[in-house]
mmCIF file of C-alpha atoms in Angstrom:
data_model
loop_
_atom_site.group_PDB
_atom_site.id
_atom_site.type_symbol
_atom_site.label_atom_id
_atom_site.label_comp_id
_atom_site.label_asym_id
_atom_site.label_seq_id
_atom_site.Cartn_x
_atom_site.Cartn_y
_atom_site.Cartn_z
ATOM 1 C CA MET A 285 130.665 95.852 140.418
ATOM 2 C CA ILE A 286 130.391 92.172 139.382
ATOM 3 C CA LEU A 287 127.280 93.006 137.339
ATOM 4 C CA GLY A 288 129.194 95.785 135.598
ATOM 5 C CA LYS A 289 131.982 93.385 134.639
ATOM 6 C CA THR A 290 129.437 90.859 133.358
ATOM 7 C CA LYS A 291 127.880 93.483 131.067
ATOM 8 C CA TYR A 292 131.361 94.484 129.898
ATOM 9 C CA PHE A 293 132.337 90.927 128.916
ATOM 10 C CA CYS A 294 128.925 90.384 127.245
ATOM 11 C CA LEU A 295 129.496 93.481 125.124
ATOM 12 C CA ILE A 296 132.977 92.273 124.150
ATOM 13 C CA PHE A 297 131.555 88.869 123.184
ATOM 14 C CA LEU A 298 128.749 90.481 121.140
ATOM 15 C CA PHE A 299 131.254 92.739 119.357
ATOM 16 C CA LEU A 300 133.500 89.805 118.492
ATOM 17 C CA PHE A 301 130.538 87.738 117.363
ATOM 18 C CA LEU A 302 129.209 90.421 115.024
ATOM 19 C CA ASN A 303 132.647 91.030 113.585
ATOM 20 C CA SER A 304 133.586 87.434 112.986
ATOM 21 C CA CYS A 305 132.751 86.435 109.431
ATOM 22 C CA SER A 306 132.979 82.730 110.170
ATOM 23 C CA LEU A 307 130.677 82.988 113.179
ATOM 24 C CA GLN A 308 128.200 85.075 111.185
ATOM 25 C CA LYS A 309 128.049 82.450 108.477
ATOM 26 C CA MET A 310 127.770 79.651 110.998
ATOM 27 C CA ALA A 311 124.871 81.420 112.709
ATOM 28 C CA LEU A 312 123.169 82.136 109.393
ATOM 29 C CA GLY A 313 123.481 78.504 108.378
ATOM 30 C CA THR A 314 121.450 77.631 111.456
ATOM 31 C CA MET A 315 119.049 80.564 111.325
ATOM 32 C CA SER A 316 118.178 80.893 107.619
ATOM 33 C CA PRO A 317 115.667 77.997 107.619
ATOM 34 C CA MET A 318 113.997 79.738 110.557
ATOM 35 C CA PHE A 319 113.809 82.972 108.542
ATOM 36 C CA TYR A 320 112.263 80.972 105.706
ATOM 37 C CA ASN A 321 109.607 79.538 108.015
ATOM 38 C CA ALA A 322 108.948 82.955 109.539
ATOM 39 C CA THR A 323 108.426 84.449 106.084
ATOM 40 C CA ALA A 324 105.960 81.664 105.294
ATOM 41 C CA ASP A 325 104.023 82.774 108.368
ATOM 42 C CA MET A 326 103.568 86.182 106.715
ATOM 43 C CA GLN A 327 100.946 84.531 104.527
ATOM 44 C CA GLY A 328 98.799 84.533 107.656
ATOM 45 C CA GLU A 329 98.680 88.358 107.668
ATOM 46 C CA GLY A 330 95.087 89.394 107.054
ATOM 47 C CA ASN A 331 95.704 93.143 107.266
ATOM 48 C CA TRP A 332 96.636 94.438 103.805
ATOM 49 C CA GLU A 333 97.903 97.757 105.218
ATOM 50 C CA ASN A 334 100.300 95.925 107.543
ATOM 51 C CA PHE A 335 101.605 93.898 104.613
ATOM 52 C CA LYS A 336 102.042 97.049 102.545
ATOM 53 C CA SER A 337 103.888 99.012 105.230
ATOM 54 C CA GLY A 338 105.989 96.268 106.811
ATOM 55 C CA THR A 339 107.211 93.992 104.056
ATOM 56 C CA LEU A 340 109.934 96.017 102.345
ATOM 57 C CA ALA A 341 111.874 96.653 105.568
ATOM 58 C CA ASN A 342 111.905 92.924 106.274
ATOM 59 C CA LEU A 343 113.106 92.201 102.753
ATOM 60 C CA LYS A 344 115.968 94.691 103.101
ATOM 61 C CA LEU A 345 116.972 92.933 106.328
ATOM 62 C CA ILE A 346 117.054 89.594 104.494
ATOM 63 C CA GLU A 347 119.136 91.182 101.728
ATOM 64 C CA GLY A 348 121.609 92.284 104.373
ATOM 65 C CA LEU A 349 121.818 88.747 105.728
ATOM 66 C CA LEU A 350 122.257 87.411 102.189
ATOM 67 C CA SER A 351 125.311 89.632 101.733
ATOM 68 C CA LEU A 352 126.962 87.561 104.479
ATOM 69 C CA LYS A 353 126.069 84.265 102.837
ATOM 70 C CA PRO A 354 125.331 84.923 99.126
ATOM 71 C CA LYS A 355 124.491 81.323 98.243
ATOM 72 C CA ASP A 356 121.995 80.629 101.003
ATOM 73 C CA GLU A 357 118.962 79.142 99.241
ATOM 74 C CA HIS A 358 116.566 79.853 102.095
ATOM 75 C CA LEU A 359 117.376 83.569 102.019
ATOM 76 C CA LEU A 360 117.326 83.732 98.228
ATOM 77 C CA ILE A 361 113.924 82.074 97.982
ATOM 78 C CA ASN A 362 112.588 84.289 100.767
ATOM 79 C CA LEU A 363 113.529 87.266 98.608
ATOM 80 C CA VAL A 364 112.013 85.772 95.450
ATOM 81 C CA LYS A 365 108.748 85.146 97.325
ATOM 82 C CA GLY A 366 108.790 88.492 99.120
ATOM 83 C CA TYR A 367 109.440 90.738 96.141
ATOM 84 C CA THR A 368 107.041 88.788 93.931
ATOM 85 C CA GLY A 369 104.320 88.968 96.566
ATOM 86 C CA TYR A 370 104.853 92.681 97.160
ATOM 87 C CA ALA A 371 104.917 93.510 93.443
ATOM 88 C CA TYR A 372 101.596 91.736 92.921
ATOM 89 C CA GLY A 373 99.874 92.288 96.248
ATOM 90 C CA VAL A 374 100.743 95.977 96.623
ATOM 91 C CA ASN A 375 102.168 97.595 93.477
ATOM 92 C CA GLU A 376 100.029 95.798 90.888
ATOM 93 C CA THR A 377 97.002 96.074 93.143
ATOM 94 C CA LEU A 378 97.381 99.855 93.444
ATOM 95 C CA PHE A 379 98.127 100.087 89.716
ATOM 96 C CA LEU A 380 94.585 98.827 89.070
ATOM 97 C CA LYS A 381 93.434 102.360 89.914
ATOM 98 C CA ASP A 382 95.527 103.819 87.089
ATOM 99 C CA ARG A 383 94.730 100.979 84.706
ATOM 100 C CA TYR A 384 90.962 101.242 85.017
ATOM 101 C CA ALA A 385 90.988 105.058 85.219
ATOM 102 C CA GLU A 386 93.013 104.953 81.963
ATOM 103 C CA ASN A 387 95.367 107.682 83.133
ATOM 104 C CA ASP A 388 99.058 108.109 82.389
ATOM 105 C CA LYS A 389 100.365 107.608 85.929
ATOM 106 C CA LYS A 390 103.259 105.142 85.950
ATOM 107 C CA PHE A 391 104.528 105.148 89.545
ATOM 108 C CA GLN A 392 102.921 101.903 90.759
ATOM 109 C CA LEU A 393 103.542 100.245 87.394
ATOM 110 C CA ASN A 394 107.227 101.097 87.574
ATOM 111 C CA GLN A 395 107.428 99.957 91.201
ATOM 112 C CA ALA A 396 105.836 96.641 90.262
ATOM 113 C CA LEU A 397 108.307 96.168 87.425
ATOM 114 C CA ALA A 398 111.238 97.072 89.694
ATOM 115 C CA ASN A 399 110.160 94.614 92.402
ATOM 116 C CA TYR A 400 109.465 91.846 89.899
ATOM 117 C CA ALA A 401 112.937 92.512 88.461
ATOM 118 C CA LYS A 402 114.473 92.097 91.935
ATOM 119 C CA ALA A 403 112.605 88.830 92.415
ATOM 120 C CA ILE A 404 113.882 87.603 89.032
ATOM 121 C CA GLU A 405 117.449 88.616 89.936
ATOM 122 C CA PHE A 406 117.356 86.595 93.158
ATOM 123 C CA GLY A 407 115.617 83.776 91.310
ATOM 124 C CA GLU A 408 118.427 83.637 88.772
ATOM 125 C CA ARG A 409 120.928 83.354 91.606
ATOM 126 C CA PHE A 410 118.882 80.468 93.031
ATOM 127 C CA LEU A 411 118.928 78.752 89.628
ATOM 128 C CA ALA A 412 122.698 79.293 89.307
ATOM 129 C CA ILE A 413 123.345 77.516 92.615
ATOM 130 C CA ASN A 414 121.634 74.492 91.077
ATOM 131 C CA GLY A 415 123.526 74.666 87.783
ATOM 132 C CA LEU A 416 120.804 76.364 85.744
ATOM 133 C CA SER A 417 120.177 79.752 84.159
ATOM 134 C CA LEU A 418 117.093 81.516 82.899
ATOM 135 C CA ASP A 419 118.663 81.579 79.436
ATOM 136 C CA GLN A 420 118.931 77.794 79.506
ATOM 137 C CA LEU A 421 115.240 77.534 80.351
ATOM 138 C CA VAL A 422 114.418 79.906 77.486
ATOM 139 C CA GLN A 423 116.564 77.922 75.049
ATOM 140 C CA SER A 424 114.915 74.699 76.189
ATOM 141 C CA MET A 425 111.702 75.825 74.486
ATOM 142 C CA LYS A 426 113.335 74.844 71.192
ATOM 143 C CA GLY A 427 113.303 71.271 72.459
ATOM 144 C CA GLN A 428 111.460 69.570 75.294
ATOM 145 C CA GLY A 429 110.918 72.669 77.416
ATOM 146 C CA PRO A 430 112.071 73.412 80.987
ATOM 147 C CA THR A 431 110.731 70.243 82.632
ATOM 148 C CA PRO A 432 113.695 67.911 81.929
ATOM 149 C CA LEU A 433 116.195 70.570 83.047
ATOM 150 C CA LEU A 434 114.290 71.306 86.259
ATOM 151 C CA GLU A 435 113.727 67.607 86.930
ATOM 152 C CA LYS A 436 117.466 67.010 86.806
ATOM 153 C CA ALA A 437 118.629 70.122 88.700
ATOM 154 C CA MET A 438 116.076 70.493 91.502
ATOM 155 C CA ASP A 439 115.723 68.221 94.521
ATOM 156 C CA LYS A 440 111.882 68.270 94.601
ATOM 157 C CA SER A 441 111.763 69.765 98.075
ATOM 158 C CA GLN A 442 109.120 72.307 99.068
ATOM 159 C CA LEU A 443 111.907 74.879 99.092
ATOM 160 C CA HIS A 444 112.782 74.236 95.442
ATOM 161 C CA PHE A 445 109.160 74.022 94.319
ATOM 162 C CA GLU A 446 108.505 77.424 95.861
ATOM 163 C CA GLY A 447 111.699 78.875 94.394
ATOM 164 C CA VAL A 448 110.688 77.831 90.875
ATOM 165 C CA ILE A 449 107.007 78.764 91.090
ATOM 166 C CA PHE A 450 107.610 82.207 92.601
ATOM 167 C CA LEU A 451 110.303 82.922 90.017
ATOM 168 C CA ALA A 452 107.791 81.888 87.346
ATOM 169 C CA GLN A 453 105.195 84.208 88.888
ATOM 170 C CA ALA A 454 107.679 87.098 88.929
ATOM 171 C CA LEU A 455 108.598 86.534 85.294
ATOM 172 C CA GLY A 456 104.946 86.148 84.319
ATOM 173 C CA GLY A 457 103.970 89.339 86.150
ATOM 174 C CA TYR A 458 106.861 91.242 84.555
ATOM 175 C CA ILE A 459 105.759 90.079 81.087
ATOM 176 C CA ASN A 460 102.058 90.671 81.704
ATOM 177 C CA LEU A 461 102.656 94.336 82.560
ATOM 178 C CA GLN A 462 104.538 94.844 79.273
ATOM 179 C CA ARG A 463 102.450 93.014 76.715
ATOM 180 C CA ASN A 464 103.509 95.511 74.028
ATOM 181 C CA LYS A 465 107.061 94.092 74.121
ATOM 182 C CA MET A 466 106.949 91.021 71.933
ATOM 183 C CA ASP A 467 110.447 89.863 72.905
ATOM 184 C CA LEU A 468 109.151 89.495 76.456
ATOM 185 C CA VAL A 469 105.809 87.973 75.441
ATOM 186 C CA ALA A 470 107.758 85.326 73.559
ATOM 187 C CA ARG A 471 109.070 84.108 76.935
ATOM 188 C CA LEU A 472 105.611 83.383 78.316
ATOM 189 C CA PRO A 473 105.805 79.675 77.331
ATOM 190 C CA VAL A 474 108.866 79.423 79.608
ATOM 191 C CA VAL A 475 106.712 80.605 82.502
ATOM 192 C CA LYS A 476 104.151 77.944 81.653
ATOM 193 C CA GLY A 477 106.902 75.318 81.464
ATOM 194 C CA MET A 478 108.079 76.221 84.957
ATOM 195 C CA PHE A 479 104.518 76.010 86.265
ATOM 196 C CA ASP A 480 104.080 72.674 84.484
ATOM 197 C CA TRP A 481 107.049 71.231 86.359
ATOM 198 C CA VAL A 482 105.963 72.434 89.808
ATOM 199 C CA CYS A 483 102.251 71.740 89.308
ATOM 200 C CA GLY A 484 103.010 68.296 87.918
ATOM 201 C CA HIS A 485 104.524 67.422 91.292
ATOM 202 C CA GLN A 486 102.399 69.607 93.587
ATOM 203 C CA PRO A 487 99.118 70.571 91.891
ATOM 204 C CA ASN A 488 97.699 71.992 95.143
ATOM 205 C CA ILE A 489 100.673 74.181 96.016
ATOM 206 C CA ASN A 490 99.626 77.398 97.794
ATOM 207 C CA ALA A 491 95.930 76.464 97.685
ATOM 208 C CA GLY A 492 95.165 77.033 94.030
ATOM 209 C CA THR A 493 98.149 78.899 92.572
ATOM 210 C CA CYS A 494 98.393 76.404 89.711
ATOM 211 C CA MET A 495 94.735 76.737 88.766
ATOM 212 C CA ILE A 496 94.896 80.544 88.957
ATOM 213 C CA PHE A 497 97.791 80.480 86.511
ATOM 214 C CA TYR A 498 96.224 78.027 84.076
ATOM 215 C CA GLY A 499 92.866 79.800 84.206
ATOM 216 C CA SER A 500 94.514 83.167 83.559
ATOM 217 C CA TYR A 501 96.796 81.698 80.881
ATOM 218 C CA SER A 502 93.833 80.303 78.948
ATOM 219 C CA ALA A 503 91.471 83.229 79.455
ATOM 220 C CA GLY A 504 93.960 86.074 79.149
ATOM 221 C CA ARG A 505 95.304 85.395 75.649
ATOM 222 C CA PRO A 506 93.549 86.006 72.333
ATOM 223 C CA LYS A 507 92.360 82.869 70.506
ATOM 224 C CA MET A 508 94.820 83.580 67.678
ATOM 225 C CA LEU A 509 97.652 83.187 70.220
ATOM 226 C CA GLY A 510 96.305 79.955 71.652
ATOM 227 C CA GLY A 511 93.957 81.416 74.240
ATOM 228 C CA ASN A 512 90.711 79.702 75.166
ATOM 229 C CA PRO A 513 88.484 81.918 77.346
ATOM 230 C CA GLU A 514 85.886 79.222 77.963
ATOM 231 C CA GLU A 515 88.571 76.790 79.095
ATOM 232 C CA GLY A 516 89.816 79.518 81.407
ATOM 233 C CA ARG A 517 86.315 79.923 82.821
ATOM 234 C CA ARG A 518 86.030 76.182 83.398
ATOM 235 C CA ILE A 519 89.350 76.150 85.285
ATOM 236 C CA PHE A 520 88.368 79.116 87.456
ATOM 237 C CA GLU A 521 84.974 77.610 88.318
ATOM 238 C CA LYS A 522 86.607 74.327 89.301
ATOM 239 C CA ALA A 523 89.265 76.151 91.323
ATOM 240 C CA ILE A 524 86.637 78.048 93.333
ATOM 241 C CA LYS A 525 84.968 74.765 94.275
ATOM 242 C CA THR A 526 88.292 73.104 95.118
ATOM 243 C CA PHE A 527 89.738 76.012 97.137
ATOM 244 C CA PRO A 528 86.689 78.007 98.300
ATOM 245 C CA HIS A 529 88.613 80.038 100.883
ATOM 246 C CA ASN A 530 91.310 81.306 98.496
ATOM 247 C CA TRP A 531 89.544 84.437 97.309
ATOM 248 C CA LEU A 532 92.408 85.358 94.982
ATOM 249 C CA ILE A 533 90.887 82.835 92.589
ATOM 250 C CA ARG A 534 87.744 84.964 92.380
ATOM 251 C CA SER A 535 89.618 88.233 91.894
ATOM 252 C CA ALA A 536 91.769 86.641 89.157
ATOM 253 C CA TYR A 537 88.575 85.296 87.560
ATOM 254 C CA ILE A 538 87.079 88.804 87.542
ATOM 255 C CA GLU A 539 90.191 90.409 86.068
ATOM 256 C CA ASN A 540 91.134 87.790 83.484
ATOM 257 C CA TYR A 541 87.783 86.477 82.290
ATOM 258 C CA ILE A 542 84.738 88.346 83.578
ATOM 259 C CA ILE A 543 85.836 91.917 82.754
ATOM 260 C CA PRO A 544 87.291 91.066 79.307
ATOM 261 C CA MET A 545 84.104 89.126 78.460
ATOM 262 C CA SER A 546 81.897 91.934 79.865
ATOM 263 C CA ASP A 547 79.836 89.424 81.835
ATOM 264 C CA GLU A 548 78.085 91.813 84.211
ATOM 265 C CA GLU A 549 75.884 89.192 85.870
ATOM 266 C CA LEU A 550 78.839 86.983 86.685
ATOM 267 C CA TYR A 551 80.686 90.046 87.978
ATOM 268 C CA LYS A 552 77.818 90.949 90.333
ATOM 269 C CA LYS A 553 77.816 87.414 91.727
ATOM 270 C CA HIS A 554 81.514 87.403 92.625
ATOM 271 C CA LYS A 555 81.560 91.048 93.699
ATOM 272 C CA LYS A 556 78.790 90.288 96.189
ATOM 273 C CA PHE A 557 80.834 87.407 97.593
ATOM 274 C CA LEU A 558 84.019 89.471 97.931
ATOM 275 C CA VAL A 559 82.257 92.461 99.501
ATOM 276 C CA LYS A 560 80.650 90.207 102.113
ATOM 277 C CA SER A 561 83.916 88.345 102.672
ATOM 278 C CA GLY A 562 85.769 91.626 103.112
ATOM 279 C CA ARG A 563 83.434 92.556 105.964
ATOM 280 C CA LEU A 564 84.036 89.166 107.579
ATOM 281 C CA LEU A 565 87.789 89.553 107.236
ATOM 282 C CA ARG A 566 87.736 92.961 108.900
ATOM 283 C CA GLN A 567 85.668 91.527 111.759
ATOM 284 C CA GLN A 568 88.188 88.720 112.263
ATOM 285 C CA LEU A 569 90.990 91.255 112.655
ATOM 286 C CA LYS A 570 89.288 92.777 115.692
ATOM 287 C CA PHE A 571 89.428 91.499 119.261
ATOM 288 C CA ARG A 572 86.328 89.331 119.613
ATOM 289 C CA PRO A 573 86.247 87.602 123.032
ATOM 290 C CA GLY A 574 84.063 84.524 123.060
ATOM 291 C CA LYS A 575 83.351 84.699 119.323
ATOM 292 C CA ALA A 576 83.957 81.604 117.196
ATOM 293 C CA GLN A 577 86.132 82.014 114.131
ATOM 294 C CA ASN A 578 84.462 81.674 110.730
ATOM 295 C CA ASN A 579 85.547 78.534 108.838
ATOM 296 C CA ALA A 580 86.888 80.706 106.026
ATOM 297 C CA PHE A 581 89.698 81.852 108.332
ATOM 298 C CA ASN A 582 90.848 78.487 109.627
ATOM 299 C CA GLU A 583 93.467 78.251 106.859
ATOM 300 C CA LYS A 584 95.861 80.921 108.093
ATOM 301 C CA SER A 585 98.336 80.225 105.293
ATOM 302 C CA ILE A 586 95.991 81.953 102.812
ATOM 303 C CA ARG A 587 94.846 84.902 104.940
ATOM 304 C CA LEU A 588 97.138 87.258 103.010
ATOM 305 C CA PHE A 589 95.681 85.980 99.730
ATOM 306 C CA GLN A 590 92.236 86.846 101.075
ATOM 307 C CA ALA A 591 93.334 90.356 102.065
ATOM 308 C CA ILE A 592 94.841 91.038 98.639
ATOM 309 C CA ALA A 593 91.720 89.732 96.880
ATOM 310 C CA VAL A 594 89.466 91.997 98.967
ATOM 311 C CA LYS A 595 91.662 95.038 98.262
ATOM 312 C CA ARG A 596 91.651 94.380 94.518
ATOM 313 C CA ALA A 597 87.883 93.881 94.522
ATOM 314 C CA GLU A 598 87.405 97.187 96.370
ATOM 315 C CA ILE A 599 89.407 99.027 93.695
ATOM 316 C CA ILE A 600 87.589 97.349 90.806
ATOM 317 C CA LYS A 601 84.223 98.185 92.393
ATOM 318 C CA LYS A 602 85.051 101.901 92.147
ATOM 319 C CA TYR A 603 85.405 101.626 88.372
ATOM 320 C CA GLU A 604 82.707 99.042 87.612
ATOM 321 C CA SER A 605 80.443 101.540 85.853
ATOM 322 C CA ASP A 606 83.205 102.138 83.306
ATOM 323 C CA LEU A 607 83.951 98.445 82.889
ATOM 324 C CA PHE A 608 80.452 97.111 82.169
#
């Protein structure tokens, strides 16, 4: 009977807690940094299928929490990171099949655009909290660019660096998938300006993200628009030496320099590496009692990057005869 009463009072307390707006906000204020750290741990997921199937439900949960505290920076930046990562790691990755098959299927393309758009929306809310807008960053290109505005508005914490760089990645991905829209392409220098600010302070953020961007930015544009493929190649080669375990550098190198330049020998070299690395990654995901872990998997914060790189390489391999 006493146990029954205890359960009854616990249920009353839980009901009151969940229905008290002030208590919800107080709890979220304490918990949201923990959610941010937990989301960072997702980068240790080496199973691409798990990332594909589990991420969106987690993001919807975070959106629900955000509705209780709309100006929580930790939750907002979680959503910017999550939707950007999913758009690139899943939707854009699967869109490679349609891109290289040269078919008219648009589903994964449209999903990527929709998820990038969500990341940009949450990114704009993050900027607004700090007294900035995306329009202000665009207008700044008529003067000194985004750096002075970001330098003044942001507090130079890891949280703010990640908020800016993932928003820049979302905007860059959104533009890159719609290169036929010149009004969007005209905003690409804003993306570079945002990267310049973050990478000026933290050049090694996320184990090579800056070098992937600058390599792709140089290699992926025609020379008449300021591109420099050989500079892009130099950046990618240096990045591989600096961050050998971040295989996304190699997949970006293949997509943004090697395929456009039709360098089949260079492609074979990096394909061989990624195929072998994919086998190693799959082995690491299995229960291996008494087996030492390969050095490539000591950096758990980039395991997801490795999984995405392997998946993209597998798709490209299926179409290599049409590409070279």
